[in-house]
mmCIF file of C-alpha atoms in Angstrom:
data_model
loop_
_atom_site.group_PDB
_atom_site.id
_atom_site.type_symbol
_atom_site.label_atom_id
_atom_site.label_comp_id
_atom_site.label_asym_id
_atom_site.label_seq_id
_atom_site.Cartn_x
_atom_site.Cartn_y
_atom_site.Cartn_z
ATOM 1 C CA UNK A 1 0.000 0.000 0.000
ATOM 2 C CA UNK A 2 1.371 3.378 -1.006
ATOM 3 C CA UNK A 3 2.115 5.836 1.800
ATOM 4 C CA UNK A 4 -0.388 8.647 2.170
ATOM 5 C CA UNK A 5 0.960 12.103 1.421
ATOM 6 C CA UNK A 6 1.381 14.274 4.527
ATOM 7 C CA UNK A 7 -1.199 16.921 5.251
ATOM 8 C CA UNK A 8 -0.147 20.421 4.202
ATOM 9 C CA UNK A 9 0.852 22.888 6.894
ATOM 10 C CA UNK A 10 -2.220 25.033 6.288
ATOM 11 C CA UNK A 11 -4.529 22.133 7.198
ATOM 12 C CA UNK A 12 -2.540 21.204 10.288
ATOM 13 C CA UNK A 13 -2.584 24.820 11.443
ATOM 14 C CA UNK A 14 -6.373 24.843 11.234
ATOM 15 C CA UNK A 15 -6.537 21.629 13.245
ATOM 16 C CA UNK A 16 -4.174 22.984 15.897
ATOM 17 C CA UNK A 17 -6.196 26.192 16.107
ATOM 18 C CA UNK A 18 -9.252 24.159 17.141
ATOM 19 C CA UNK A 19 -7.424 22.416 19.995
ATOM 20 C CA UNK A 20 -7.509 23.655 23.587
ATOM 21 C CA UNK A 21 -4.282 25.198 24.790
ATOM 22 C CA UNK A 22 -3.200 22.133 26.783
ATOM 23 C CA UNK A 23 -3.656 19.798 23.797
ATOM 24 C CA UNK A 24 -1.882 22.248 21.528
ATOM 25 C CA UNK A 25 1.163 22.221 23.805
ATOM 26 C CA UNK A 26 1.095 18.423 23.865
ATOM 27 C CA UNK A 27 0.933 18.313 20.076
ATOM 28 C CA UNK A 28 4.187 20.270 19.985
ATOM 29 C CA UNK A 29 5.925 17.191 21.445
ATOM 30 C CA UNK A 30 4.959 14.864 18.580
ATOM 31 C CA UNK A 31 7.735 15.795 16.179
ATOM 32 C CA UNK A 32 9.876 18.675 15.015
ATOM 33 C CA UNK A 33 7.418 19.684 12.305
ATOM 34 C CA UNK A 34 4.472 19.808 14.716
ATOM 35 C CA UNK A 35 6.550 21.765 17.169
ATOM 36 C CA UNK A 36 7.280 24.424 14.573
ATOM 37 C CA UNK A 37 3.617 24.576 13.596
ATOM 38 C CA UNK A 38 2.491 24.792 17.224
ATOM 39 C CA UNK A 39 4.707 27.862 17.626
ATOM 40 C CA UNK A 40 3.241 29.627 14.607
ATOM 41 C CA UNK A 41 2.246 33.191 15.472
ATOM 42 C CA UNK A 42 -1.172 32.745 13.885
ATOM 43 C CA UNK A 43 -2.076 30.297 16.667
ATOM 44 C CA UNK A 44 -1.108 32.756 19.372
ATOM 45 C CA UNK A 45 -2.881 35.897 18.203
ATOM 46 C CA UNK A 46 -5.964 35.253 20.337
ATOM 47 C CA UNK A 47 -5.143 33.218 23.455
ATOM 48 C CA UNK A 48 -7.843 31.945 25.804
ATOM 49 C CA UNK A 49 -6.429 30.662 29.094
ATOM 50 C CA UNK A 50 -9.713 31.059 30.981
ATOM 51 C CA UNK A 51 -10.622 27.321 30.940
ATOM 52 C CA UNK A 52 -7.529 26.704 33.097
ATOM 53 C CA UNK A 53 -6.606 27.990 36.533
ATOM 54 C CA UNK A 54 -2.944 28.642 35.935
ATOM 55 C CA UNK A 55 -0.394 29.900 38.415
ATOM 56 C CA UNK A 56 1.607 33.082 38.143
ATOM 57 C CA UNK A 57 4.710 31.010 37.450
ATOM 58 C CA UNK A 58 3.040 29.271 34.510
ATOM 59 C CA UNK A 59 1.888 32.608 33.141
ATOM 60 C CA UNK A 60 5.446 33.929 33.366
ATOM 61 C CA UNK A 61 6.694 30.908 31.407
ATOM 62 C CA UNK A 62 4.063 31.359 28.717
ATOM 63 C CA UNK A 63 4.913 35.016 28.454
ATOM 64 C CA UNK A 64 8.620 34.329 27.990
ATOM 65 C CA UNK A 65 8.368 31.310 25.683
ATOM 66 C CA UNK A 66 5.022 31.289 23.875
ATOM 67 C CA UNK A 67 3.143 34.576 23.770
ATOM 68 C CA UNK A 68 4.315 36.470 20.676
ATOM 69 C CA UNK A 69 4.671 40.177 20.032
ATOM 70 C CA UNK A 70 1.585 39.980 17.822
ATOM 71 C CA UNK A 71 -0.719 38.841 20.644
ATOM 72 C CA UNK A 72 -4.030 40.736 20.303
ATOM 73 C CA UNK A 73 -6.409 39.056 22.766
ATOM 74 C CA UNK A 74 -5.672 37.440 26.129
ATOM 75 C CA UNK A 75 -8.227 35.786 28.408
ATOM 76 C CA UNK A 76 -7.204 34.813 31.941
ATOM 77 C CA UNK A 77 -8.892 33.177 34.903
ATOM 78 C CA UNK A 78 -7.382 33.700 38.310
ATOM 79 C CA UNK A 79 -8.668 32.749 41.718
ATOM 80 C CA UNK A 80 -10.609 34.993 44.042
ATOM 81 C CA UNK A 81 -9.214 35.857 47.440
ATOM 82 C CA UNK A 82 -11.484 33.257 49.027
ATOM 83 C CA UNK A 83 -9.962 30.383 47.049
ATOM 84 C CA UNK A 84 -6.240 30.963 46.772
ATOM 85 C CA UNK A 85 -3.743 33.197 48.494
ATOM 86 C CA UNK A 86 -1.494 33.536 45.458
ATOM 87 C CA UNK A 87 -2.536 36.274 43.055
ATOM 88 C CA UNK A 88 -2.280 35.687 39.324
ATOM 89 C CA UNK A 89 -1.283 39.194 38.248
ATOM 90 C CA UNK A 90 1.302 41.609 39.533
ATOM 91 C CA UNK A 91 2.557 45.015 38.352
ATOM 92 C CA UNK A 92 5.821 43.380 37.251
ATOM 93 C CA UNK A 93 4.031 40.766 35.155
ATOM 94 C CA UNK A 94 1.835 43.391 33.528
ATOM 95 C CA UNK A 95 4.901 45.497 32.767
ATOM 96 C CA UNK A 96 6.507 42.499 31.056
ATOM 97 C CA UNK A 97 3.288 41.846 29.147
ATOM 98 C CA UNK A 98 3.233 45.465 27.990
ATOM 99 C CA UNK A 99 6.819 45.220 26.738
ATOM 100 C CA UNK A 100 6.546 41.733 25.252
ATOM 101 C CA UNK A 101 3.136 42.135 23.556
ATOM 102 C CA UNK A 102 2.773 45.751 22.403
ATOM 103 C CA UNK A 103 -0.205 44.893 20.168
ATOM 104 C CA UNK A 104 -2.387 43.519 22.961
ATOM 105 C CA UNK A 105 -5.670 45.407 22.693
ATOM 106 C CA UNK A 106 -8.173 43.102 24.454
ATOM 107 C CA UNK A 107 -7.722 41.818 28.010
ATOM 108 C CA UNK A 108 -10.405 39.679 29.668
ATOM 109 C CA UNK A 109 -10.038 38.797 33.340
ATOM 110 C CA UNK A 110 -12.270 36.402 35.302
ATOM 111 C CA UNK A 111 -12.133 35.736 39.057
ATOM 112 C CA UNK A 112 -8.958 37.768 39.354
ATOM 113 C CA UNK A 113 -7.866 39.566 42.507
ATOM 114 C CA UNK A 114 -6.908 43.104 41.457
ATOM 115 C CA UNK A 115 -6.583 44.671 44.886
ATOM 116 C CA UNK A 116 -2.791 44.941 44.594
ATOM 117 C CA UNK A 117 -2.697 45.593 40.859
ATOM 118 C CA UNK A 118 -3.116 49.334 40.133
ATOM 119 C CA UNK A 119 -5.317 50.254 37.223
ATOM 120 C CA UNK A 120 -2.569 52.357 35.642
ATOM 121 C CA UNK A 121 -0.357 49.234 35.432
ATOM 122 C CA UNK A 122 -2.634 47.785 32.759
ATOM 123 C CA UNK A 123 -0.901 47.729 29.345
ATOM 124 C CA UNK A 124 -1.422 51.043 27.581
ATOM 125 C CA UNK A 125 -2.282 49.225 24.350
ATOM 126 C CA UNK A 126 -5.429 47.691 25.883
ATOM 127 C CA UNK A 127 -8.531 49.346 24.445
ATOM 128 C CA UNK A 128 -10.993 46.618 25.477
ATOM 129 C CA UNK A 129 -11.142 45.581 29.129
ATOM 130 C CA UNK A 130 -13.544 42.913 30.361
ATOM 131 C CA UNK A 131 -13.761 42.160 34.087
ATOM 132 C CA UNK A 132 -15.950 39.360 35.445
ATOM 133 C CA UNK A 133 -16.237 38.242 39.082
ATOM 134 C CA UNK A 134 -13.068 40.146 39.943
ATOM 135 C CA UNK A 135 -12.030 41.754 43.216
ATOM 136 C CA UNK A 136 -11.469 45.485 42.756
ATOM 137 C CA UNK A 137 -10.933 47.966 45.591
ATOM 138 C CA UNK A 138 -12.532 51.366 46.060
ATOM 139 C CA UNK A 139 -11.121 54.076 43.784
ATOM 140 C CA UNK A 140 -9.396 51.423 41.644
ATOM 141 C CA UNK A 141 -10.042 53.373 38.441
ATOM 142 C CA UNK A 142 -8.818 56.616 40.018
ATOM 143 C CA UNK A 143 -5.229 57.429 38.975
ATOM 144 C CA UNK A 144 -2.827 60.270 39.651
ATOM 145 C CA UNK A 145 -2.866 63.168 37.150
ATOM 146 C CA UNK A 146 0.839 62.582 36.571
ATOM 147 C CA UNK A 147 0.255 58.941 35.517
ATOM 148 C CA UNK A 148 -1.469 58.433 32.143
ATOM 149 C CA UNK A 149 -4.340 55.926 32.479
ATOM 150 C CA UNK A 150 -4.984 53.117 29.976
ATOM 151 C CA UNK A 151 -6.908 54.305 26.938
ATOM 152 C CA UNK A 152 -9.833 51.937 27.436
ATOM 153 C CA UNK A 153 -12.586 52.480 24.860
ATOM 154 C CA UNK A 154 -14.652 49.346 25.503
ATOM 155 C CA UNK A 155 -15.409 48.376 29.099
ATOM 156 C CA UNK A 156 -17.444 45.401 30.313
ATOM 157 C CA UNK A 157 -18.132 44.813 34.015
ATOM 158 C CA UNK A 158 -19.936 41.585 34.867
ATOM 159 C CA UNK A 159 -21.035 40.452 38.331
ATOM 160 C CA UNK A 160 -18.699 42.693 40.297
ATOM 161 C CA UNK A 161 -20.863 43.727 43.225
ATOM 162 C CA UNK A 162 -18.338 46.264 44.513
ATOM 163 C CA UNK A 163 -18.519 48.263 41.274
ATOM 164 C CA UNK A 164 -20.316 51.451 42.254
ATOM 165 C CA UNK A 165 -21.273 54.912 41.056
ATOM 166 C CA UNK A 166 -17.822 56.175 42.053
ATOM 167 C CA UNK A 167 -16.096 53.572 39.885
ATOM 168 C CA UNK A 168 -18.285 54.539 36.948
ATOM 169 C CA UNK A 169 -17.490 58.220 37.334
ATOM 170 C CA UNK A 170 -13.744 57.559 37.590
ATOM 171 C CA UNK A 171 -13.559 55.455 34.428
ATOM 172 C CA UNK A 172 -15.842 57.730 32.399
ATOM 173 C CA UNK A 173 -13.838 60.828 33.343
ATOM 174 C CA UNK A 174 -10.522 59.353 32.173
ATOM 175 C CA UNK A 175 -11.221 57.769 28.811
ATOM 176 C CA UNK A 176 -13.387 58.243 25.754
ATOM 177 C CA UNK A 177 -15.563 55.168 26.056
ATOM 178 C CA UNK A 178 -17.265 53.795 22.949
ATOM 179 C CA UNK A 179 -18.834 50.744 24.592
ATOM 180 C CA UNK A 180 -20.028 50.283 28.171
ATOM 181 C CA UNK A 181 -21.593 47.063 29.457
ATOM 182 C CA UNK A 182 -22.643 46.751 33.105
ATOM 183 C CA UNK A 183 -24.208 43.469 34.217
ATOM 184 C CA UNK A 184 -25.015 42.563 37.797
ATOM 185 C CA UNK A 185 -23.687 45.858 39.167
ATOM 186 C CA UNK A 186 -26.370 46.576 41.732
ATOM 187 C CA UNK A 187 -24.539 49.565 43.190
ATOM 188 C CA UNK A 188 -24.849 51.561 39.961
ATOM 189 C CA UNK A 189 -27.851 53.867 40.355
ATOM 190 C CA UNK A 190 -29.475 56.903 38.776
ATOM 191 C CA UNK A 191 -27.026 59.123 40.639
ATOM 192 C CA UNK A 192 -24.049 57.423 39.035
ATOM 193 C CA UNK A 193 -25.530 57.597 35.540
ATOM 194 C CA UNK A 194 -26.300 61.305 36.002
ATOM 195 C CA UNK A 195 -22.729 62.067 37.104
ATOM 196 C CA UNK A 196 -21.087 59.982 34.366
ATOM 197 C CA UNK A 197 -23.382 60.850 31.452
ATOM 198 C CA UNK A 198 -21.725 64.217 30.594
ATOM 199 C CA UNK A 199 -18.430 62.316 30.155
ATOM 200 C CA UNK A 200 -20.001 59.629 27.952
ATOM 201 C CA UNK A 201 -21.021 61.745 25.000
ATOM 202 C CA UNK A 202 -18.999 59.576 22.585
ATOM 203 C CA UNK A 203 -20.613 56.337 23.760
ATOM 204 C CA UNK A 204 -22.030 54.199 20.925
ATOM 205 C CA UNK A 205 -23.166 51.052 22.778
ATOM 206 C CA UNK A 206 -24.668 50.935 26.272
ATOM 207 C CA UNK A 207 -25.842 47.836 28.130
ATOM 208 C CA UNK A 208 -27.314 48.036 31.632
ATOM 209 C CA UNK A 209 -28.445 44.742 33.141
ATOM 210 C CA UNK A 210 -29.571 44.348 36.739
ATOM 211 C CA UNK A 211 -28.744 47.951 37.617
ATOM 212 C CA UNK A 212 -31.003 50.008 39.856
ATOM 213 C CA UNK A 213 -31.958 52.764 37.432
ATOM 214 C CA UNK A 214 -35.131 54.656 36.617
ATOM 215 C CA UNK A 215 -36.454 57.732 34.839
ATOM 216 C CA UNK A 216 -33.702 60.081 36.038
ATOM 217 C CA UNK A 217 -30.999 57.927 34.436
ATOM 218 C CA UNK A 218 -32.921 57.716 31.155
ATOM 219 C CA UNK A 219 -33.279 61.499 31.050
ATOM 220 C CA UNK A 220 -29.519 61.967 31.271
ATOM 221 C CA UNK A 221 -28.908 59.177 28.745
ATOM 222 C CA UNK A 222 -31.175 60.935 26.262
ATOM 223 C CA UNK A 223 -29.635 64.326 27.020
ATOM 224 C CA UNK A 224 -25.943 63.464 26.726
ATOM 225 C CA UNK A 225 -25.438 60.171 24.855
ATOM 226 C CA UNK A 226 -26.507 61.366 21.422
ATOM 227 C CA UNK A 227 -24.096 58.993 19.622
ATOM 228 C CA UNK A 228 -25.741 55.810 20.897
ATOM 229 C CA UNK A 229 -26.466 53.206 18.221
ATOM 230 C CA UNK A 230 -27.209 50.327 20.598
ATOM 231 C CA UNK A 231 -29.093 50.531 23.907
ATOM 232 C CA UNK A 232 -30.030 47.600 26.130
ATOM 233 C CA UNK A 233 -31.686 47.979 29.524
ATOM 234 C CA UNK A 234 -33.011 44.999 31.450
ATOM 235 C CA UNK A 235 -34.838 44.652 34.756
ATOM 236 C CA UNK A 236 -35.926 48.279 34.658
ATOM 237 C CA UNK A 237 -38.579 47.864 37.336
ATOM 238 C CA UNK A 238 -38.832 51.614 38.032
ATOM 239 C CA UNK A 239 -38.891 52.843 34.437
ATOM 240 C CA UNK A 240 -42.070 54.728 33.478
ATOM 241 C CA UNK A 241 -43.417 56.387 30.355
ATOM 242 C CA UNK A 242 -41.537 59.561 31.238
ATOM 243 C CA UNK A 243 -38.178 57.802 31.328
ATOM 244 C CA UNK A 244 -38.748 55.843 28.130
ATOM 245 C CA UNK A 245 -39.922 58.952 26.321
ATOM 246 C CA UNK A 246 -36.678 60.723 27.233
ATOM 247 C CA UNK A 247 -34.689 58.738 24.685
ATOM 248 C CA UNK A 248 -36.500 60.280 21.713
ATOM 249 C CA UNK A 249 -33.407 62.479 21.305
ATOM 250 C CA UNK A 250 -31.252 59.452 20.376
ATOM 251 C CA UNK A 251 -31.596 59.942 16.632
ATOM 252 C CA UNK A 252 -28.708 57.567 15.808
ATOM 253 C CA UNK A 253 -30.218 54.661 17.742
ATOM 254 C CA UNK A 254 -30.432 51.487 15.620
ATOM 255 C CA UNK A 255 -31.050 48.715 18.182
ATOM 256 C CA UNK A 256 -33.170 48.961 21.326
ATOM 257 C CA UNK A 257 -33.557 46.081 23.807
ATOM 258 C CA UNK A 258 -35.795 46.679 26.828
ATOM 259 C CA UNK A 259 -37.292 44.734 29.695
ATOM 260 C CA UNK A 260 -40.454 46.715 30.475
ATOM 261 C CA UNK A 261 -42.909 46.351 33.302
ATOM 262 C CA UNK A 262 -46.327 47.643 34.280
ATOM 263 C CA UNK A 263 -45.252 51.292 34.523
ATOM 264 C CA UNK A 264 -44.760 51.605 30.745
ATOM 265 C CA UNK A 265 -47.603 51.556 28.240
ATOM 266 C CA UNK A 266 -47.642 50.119 24.753
ATOM 267 C CA UNK A 267 -48.640 53.513 23.375
ATOM 268 C CA UNK A 268 -45.378 55.032 24.587
ATOM 269 C CA UNK A 269 -43.408 52.279 22.841
ATOM 270 C CA UNK A 270 -45.302 52.841 19.582
ATOM 271 C CA UNK A 271 -44.770 56.594 19.798
ATOM 272 C CA UNK A 272 -41.062 56.009 20.348
ATOM 273 C CA UNK A 273 -40.834 53.851 17.234
ATOM 274 C CA UNK A 274 -42.408 56.603 15.164
ATOM 275 C CA UNK A 275 -39.846 59.265 16.082
ATOM 276 C CA UNK A 276 -36.567 57.304 16.000
ATOM 277 C CA UNK A 277 -35.549 57.451 12.322
ATOM 278 C CA UNK A 278 -32.780 54.820 12.322
ATOM 279 C CA UNK A 279 -34.282 52.256 14.692
ATOM 280 C CA UNK A 280 -34.490 48.956 12.822
ATOM 281 C CA UNK A 281 -34.353 46.393 15.624
ATOM 282 C CA UNK A 282 -36.554 46.327 18.721
ATOM 283 C CA UNK A 283 -36.592 43.626 21.375
ATOM 284 C CA UNK A 284 -39.055 43.788 24.263
ATOM 285 C CA UNK A 285 -39.038 41.592 27.342
ATOM 286 C CA UNK A 286 -40.365 41.679 30.852
ATOM 287 C CA UNK A 287 -44.050 42.418 31.135
ATOM 288 C CA UNK A 288 -46.498 41.638 28.372
ATOM 289 C CA UNK A 289 -48.991 43.993 26.766
ATOM 290 C CA UNK A 290 -51.766 41.429 26.278
ATOM 291 C CA UNK A 291 -54.606 43.714 27.386
ATOM 292 C CA UNK A 292 -53.436 46.689 25.335
ATOM 293 C CA UNK A 293 -52.740 44.530 22.286
ATOM 294 C CA UNK A 294 -56.235 43.044 22.568
ATOM 295 C CA UNK A 295 -57.801 46.501 22.782
ATOM 296 C CA UNK A 296 -55.714 47.640 19.814
ATOM 297 C CA UNK A 297 -56.778 44.597 17.783
ATOM 298 C CA UNK A 298 -60.482 45.195 18.534
ATOM 299 C CA UNK A 299 -60.142 48.860 17.603
ATOM 300 C CA UNK A 300 -58.458 48.005 14.321
ATOM 301 C CA UNK A 301 -61.093 45.397 13.446
ATOM 302 C CA UNK A 302 -63.923 47.810 14.289
ATOM 303 C CA UNK A 303 -62.369 50.534 12.228
ATOM 304 C CA UNK A 304 -61.934 48.156 9.283
ATOM 305 C CA UNK A 305 -65.636 47.198 9.324
ATOM 306 C CA UNK A 306 -66.892 50.788 9.469
ATOM 307 C CA UNK A 307 -67.805 52.335 6.109
#
């Protein structure tokens, strides 16, 4: 039987790209050819280490031996202060990451203790910062005027219960945010949105999930965030017709996702659709408008039968 021709490098690279990091490192031990392919920069442009709880020592080794200068995305999972004493990140490690990977623009941290990692030590190249279940101290985003802060344009905060109005004001005052996503941040209130809104005039995407906001926040969103193209607000238990009507000034709005409850009427939603010129996608959740829809259907049928 004739020997099968070897697979081309392009095919093997695609196979290696589908493997988890641990299996990819094991594949590098098969032979010299696989080792060279496993070290290809294309496989290390977007690195997801979040499925593994790695130590700081392992991260140092990866940084020195594997992570290339062209690294664009890095996802890490640490251990909260209640699980492990050793912290994953340190100012020295972040400084090495900044020098080694100058093209890193997206950093995603999960369950990472940041209490001893100053915000200004984040790599300056990072424009997208995603924090989930992390430990951050008070005034973490507040930096000295003499120290330039990271130029974060896209910020996502998920399930960080210590994130408060003060944190929001600090981050909004220092950078020109384009995207802001807050999920499970119960300490963000109308007061925080009012204080931060004048600094968020360049914001294009805003997501507020499980935040305690109402009409006052919506008024300031409609007044200052005129560049919004995407707006998502869920669990808005205190939102009324007045608050929803305040976003009629968002003329660039294209997508609107809302969880509405009994304080908002269907008529207000319909009126909003009629005055937003670019809105082409609407998603409604929360309460249902069965009674109003039934009344509207009866009215339409009656009007159709009249001469």
